[in-house]
């Protein structure tokens, strides 16, 4: 069964305290793995797309990596404005039909 | 450039009623997907449309339907509303089917 599992469910960090969020996945016909940030009551904001194992992407304090079974979102020296829910999603499918599967997210709180 | 837009932003309905939600994709994007997000959960995939044809469907009952118009905008229709349909409904667009999706702000639906 296709599924995405994110851990931890919630994370509290002090400002400047680096950490990593995990996304493990099982999907047939992986087309891509995506990271989004979501603030309360708003739509997800795109962060990264990863397509193949070994790929890495960076943006400011965030770095995403991908293996054949999981992805990590590394947050270096976080700031309070990084507080949000971080969602991981995979796109999979065969025979011309595709679907996105999201995890339940990691709620990150960065304390000043 | 304008991002994905959705209307209305909020909606209150009663059980048994019908609702229509609307989405305009980013200019040039030909694919639109719909998601349902219940509080505390990740978005659940409902439909994907590409070039006005349905190209993916999630595990939702037949009460949910959608269509895409020649200008690539889309409507999501839900019949015979249930209390459990209360959620944030998200629309996302991409240039092609198997590419990064960009989300709109969502429509908050409350069913009483």
Short mmCIF file of C-alpha atoms in Angstrom, two decimals:
data_model
loop_
_atom_site.label_atom_id
_atom_site.label_comp_id
_atom_site.label_asym_id
_atom_site.label_seq_id
_atom_site.Cartn_x
_atom_site.Cartn_y
_atom_site.Cartn_z
CA UNK A 1 0.00 0.00 0.00
CA UNK A 2 1.28 3.46 -0.90
CA UNK A 3 1.97 5.54 2.18
CA UNK A 4 4.02 8.37 3.63
CA UNK A 5 5.05 8.53 7.28
CA UNK A 6 6.55 11.62 8.86
CA UNK A 7 8.39 11.85 12.15
CA UNK A 8 8.40 13.31 14.65
CA UNK A 9 4.80 14.52 14.77
CA UNK A 10 5.87 17.62 16.67
CA UNK A 11 9.23 19.20 17.42
CA UNK A 12 10.22 22.08 19.65
CA UNK A 13 13.62 23.66 19.09
CA UNK A 14 15.47 26.56 20.60
CA UNK A 15 16.52 29.23 18.13
CA UNK A 16 19.79 28.09 16.57
CA UNK A 17 19.31 24.43 17.50
CA UNK A 18 19.65 22.39 14.28
CA UNK A 19 17.59 19.24 13.67
CA UNK A 20 16.17 16.96 10.98
CA UNK A 21 12.67 15.90 9.99
CA UNK A 22 12.09 12.46 8.50
CA UNK A 23 9.78 11.29 5.73
CA UNK A 24 9.66 7.59 4.93
CA UNK A 25 7.63 6.44 1.95
CA UNK A 26 6.32 3.47 0.03
CA UNK A 27 4.94 4.16 -3.42
CA UNK A 28 4.80 2.41 -6.76
CA UNK A 29 6.16 4.33 -9.70
CA UNK A 30 7.74 7.22 -7.77
CA UNK A 31 7.69 10.37 -9.89
CA UNK A 32 8.94 12.78 -7.25
CA UNK A 33 9.11 13.65 -3.55
CA UNK A 34 8.01 17.10 -2.42
CA UNK A 35 8.41 19.19 0.71
CA UNK A 36 5.97 21.92 1.62
CA UNK A 37 5.62 24.34 4.50
CA UNK A 38 2.14 25.13 5.80
CA UNK A 39 1.15 27.92 8.14
CA UNK A 40 -2.15 27.60 10.08
CA UNK A 41 -5.22 28.13 7.91
CA UNK A 42 -3.19 28.59 4.71
CA UNK A 43 -2.36 26.50 1.70
CA UNK A 44 0.95 24.59 1.56
CA UNK A 45 3.92 26.58 0.28
CA UNK A 46 6.31 24.71 -2.02
CA UNK A 47 9.87 24.19 -0.78
CA UNK A 48 11.63 21.40 -2.72
CA UNK A 49 11.20 18.69 -5.32
CA UNK A 50 13.52 15.66 -5.33
CA UNK A 51 13.42 13.09 -8.10
CA UNK A 52 16.13 10.50 -7.48
CA UNK A 53 18.09 8.91 -4.65
CA UNK A 54 21.15 10.91 -3.74
CA UNK A 55 19.67 14.21 -4.80
CA UNK A 56 19.96 17.21 -2.46
CA UNK A 57 18.39 20.67 -2.57
CA UNK A 58 19.08 23.71 -0.36
CA UNK A 59 17.26 26.93 0.37
CA UNK A 60 18.40 29.30 3.09
CA UNK A 61 18.41 27.28 6.35
CA UNK A 62 16.73 24.22 4.79
CA UNK A 63 18.29 21.25 3.03
CA UNK A 64 16.38 18.28 1.66
CA UNK A 65 17.90 14.89 0.85
CA UNK A 66 16.48 11.73 -0.69
CA UNK A 67 17.24 8.01 -0.46
CA UNK A 68 15.31 5.09 -1.94
CA UNK A 69 13.11 4.81 1.14
CA UNK A 70 13.16 8.15 2.92
CA UNK A 71 13.83 11.85 2.78
CA UNK A 72 15.19 14.23 5.36
CA UNK A 73 14.59 17.92 5.79
CA UNK A 74 17.53 19.39 7.68
CA UNK A 75 17.02 22.72 9.42
CA UNK A 76 20.20 24.56 10.30
CA UNK A 77 20.18 27.27 12.99
CA UNK A 78 16.40 27.73 12.85
CA UNK A 79 14.67 31.00 13.64
CA UNK A 80 11.20 31.55 15.16
CA UNK A 81 9.84 32.38 11.69
CA UNK A 82 10.61 28.79 10.65
CA UNK A 83 7.79 27.64 12.93
CA UNK A 84 5.19 25.87 10.76
CA UNK A 85 3.98 22.43 9.76
CA UNK A 86 6.28 20.74 7.26
CA UNK A 87 4.57 18.36 4.87
CA UNK A 88 6.15 15.65 2.76
CA UNK A 89 4.39 14.25 -0.31
CA UNK A 90 5.19 11.69 -2.99
CA UNK A 91 3.78 11.50 -6.46
CA UNK A 92 3.39 8.03 -7.86
CA UNK A 93 1.41 6.13 -10.39
CA UNK A 94 1.49 4.04 -13.51
CA UNK A 95 -0.42 3.77 -16.77
CA UNK A 96 -0.85 7.48 -17.11
CA UNK A 97 -2.71 8.11 -13.86
CA UNK A 98 -1.00 9.86 -11.00
CA UNK A 99 -1.75 10.64 -7.41
CA UNK A 100 -0.16 12.59 -4.62
CA UNK A 101 0.16 11.08 -1.15
CA UNK A 102 0.85 13.38 1.76
CA UNK A 103 2.15 12.59 5.20
CA UNK A 104 0.46 14.04 8.26
CA UNK A 105 3.26 16.56 8.74
CA UNK A 106 5.73 17.62 11.42
CA UNK A 107 4.66 20.61 13.52
CA UNK A 108 7.79 22.63 14.20
CA UNK A 109 7.97 25.27 16.92
CA UNK A 110 11.14 27.35 17.22
CA UNK A 111 11.49 29.24 20.46
CA UNK A 112 13.34 32.55 20.69
CA UNK B 1 2.38 36.68 -11.54
CA UNK B 2 -0.78 35.64 -9.74
CA UNK B 3 -0.70 32.34 -7.93
CA UNK B 4 -3.48 29.81 -7.67
CA UNK B 5 -6.74 31.46 -6.66
CA UNK B 6 -9.75 29.84 -5.03
CA UNK B 7 -13.27 30.99 -4.28
CA UNK B 8 -15.01 31.36 -1.99
CA UNK B 9 -12.60 31.62 0.94
CA UNK B 10 -15.16 30.44 3.47
CA UNK B 11 -18.49 28.67 3.15
CA UNK B 12 -21.14 27.42 5.57
CA UNK B 13 -23.64 24.79 4.42
CA UNK B 14 -26.11 22.44 6.06
CA UNK B 15 -26.25 18.67 5.74
CA UNK B 16 -27.74 17.44 2.48
CA UNK B 17 -26.93 20.58 0.54
CA UNK B 18 -24.69 20.85 -2.51
CA UNK B 19 -21.55 22.98 -2.84
CA UNK B 20 -19.38 24.18 -5.73
CA UNK B 21 -15.81 25.32 -5.18
CA UNK B 22 -13.79 27.12 -7.83
CA UNK B 23 -10.12 27.28 -8.71
CA UNK B 24 -8.05 29.27 -11.19
CA UNK B 25 -4.57 27.84 -11.85
CA UNK B 26 -1.34 29.73 -12.33
CA UNK B 27 -1.22 31.18 -15.83
CA UNK B 28 0.16 28.57 -18.23
CA UNK B 29 -0.53 25.62 -15.95
CA UNK B 30 -2.66 22.91 -17.53
CA UNK B 31 -3.16 20.55 -14.62
CA UNK B 32 -5.36 21.11 -11.57
CA UNK B 33 -5.69 18.86 -8.54
CA UNK B 34 -8.08 18.96 -5.62
CA UNK B 35 -7.38 17.98 -2.02
CA UNK B 36 -9.31 17.75 1.22
CA UNK B 37 -7.49 18.63 4.43
CA UNK B 38 -9.03 17.88 7.79
CA UNK B 39 -7.58 19.69 10.80
CA UNK B 40 -4.38 18.04 11.98
CA UNK B 41 -4.02 15.84 8.91
CA UNK B 42 -2.17 16.08 5.63
CA UNK B 43 -4.07 16.88 2.43
CA UNK B 44 -5.96 13.94 0.91
CA UNK B 45 -5.93 13.67 -2.87
CA UNK B 46 -9.38 13.86 -4.50
CA UNK B 47 -8.87 14.45 -8.25
CA UNK B 48 -6.36 15.48 -10.84
CA UNK B 49 -7.41 16.99 -14.18
CA UNK B 50 -5.15 17.59 -17.13
CA UNK B 51 -6.21 19.03 -20.46
CA UNK B 52 -9.84 18.85 -19.29
CA UNK B 53 -9.72 15.11 -18.61
CA UNK B 54 -9.66 13.30 -15.28
CA UNK B 55 -6.21 11.74 -14.84
CA UNK B 56 -6.28 10.63 -11.22
CA UNK B 57 -8.81 9.95 -8.49
CA UNK B 58 -8.43 9.36 -4.77
CA UNK B 59 -10.63 7.29 -2.45
CA UNK B 60 -13.62 9.60 -2.24
CA UNK B 61 -17.31 8.72 -2.78
CA UNK B 62 -19.21 9.54 -5.95
CA UNK B 63 -20.73 12.55 -4.17
CA UNK B 64 -17.50 14.29 -5.13
CA UNK B 65 -17.08 15.33 -8.75
CA UNK B 66 -15.05 17.87 -10.66
CA UNK B 67 -14.44 19.28 -14.07
CA UNK B 68 -11.91 21.42 -15.86
CA UNK B 69 -12.83 24.13 -18.32
CA UNK B 70 -11.13 25.17 -21.62
CA UNK B 71 -9.31 27.98 -19.77
CA UNK B 72 -7.97 25.31 -17.34
CA UNK B 73 -9.93 26.61 -14.36
CA UNK B 74 -11.74 23.95 -12.38
CA UNK B 75 -14.76 23.29 -10.20
CA UNK B 76 -15.17 20.78 -7.39
CA UNK B 77 -18.73 19.75 -6.63
CA UNK B 78 -19.88 17.93 -3.53
CA UNK B 79 -23.45 16.62 -3.28
CA UNK B 80 -25.46 15.55 -0.23
CA UNK B 81 -23.07 17.16 2.22
CA UNK B 82 -22.22 15.35 5.42
CA UNK B 83 -20.81 16.77 8.65
CA UNK B 84 -17.58 14.93 7.87
CA UNK B 85 -17.12 16.97 4.71
CA UNK B 86 -16.14 19.95 6.85
CA UNK B 87 -12.54 20.66 5.89
CA UNK B 88 -10.13 22.93 4.05
CA UNK B 89 -10.39 22.22 0.34
CA UNK B 90 -7.18 22.93 -1.53
CA UNK B 91 -6.57 23.36 -5.21
CA UNK B 92 -3.12 22.93 -6.73
CA UNK B 93 -1.85 23.53 -10.23
CA UNK B 94 1.12 22.34 -12.26
CA UNK B 95 2.28 22.83 -15.83
CA UNK B 96 2.01 19.12 -16.56
CA UNK B 97 0.66 16.16 -14.62
CA UNK B 98 3.88 14.84 -13.14
CA UNK B 99 5.43 18.10 -11.99
CA UNK B 100 5.59 20.21 -8.86
CA UNK B 101 2.18 21.39 -7.70
CA UNK B 102 1.57 24.87 -6.32
CA UNK B 103 -1.30 25.34 -3.90
CA UNK B 104 -3.94 27.98 -3.50
CA UNK B 105 -5.08 29.40 -0.15
CA UNK B 106 -7.97 26.96 0.13
CA UNK B 107 -11.70 27.15 0.78
CA UNK B 108 -12.81 26.51 4.35
CA UNK B 109 -16.09 24.54 4.27
CA UNK B 110 -18.18 24.10 7.39
CA UNK B 111 -21.16 21.74 7.26
CA UNK B 112 -23.72 22.15 10.05
#
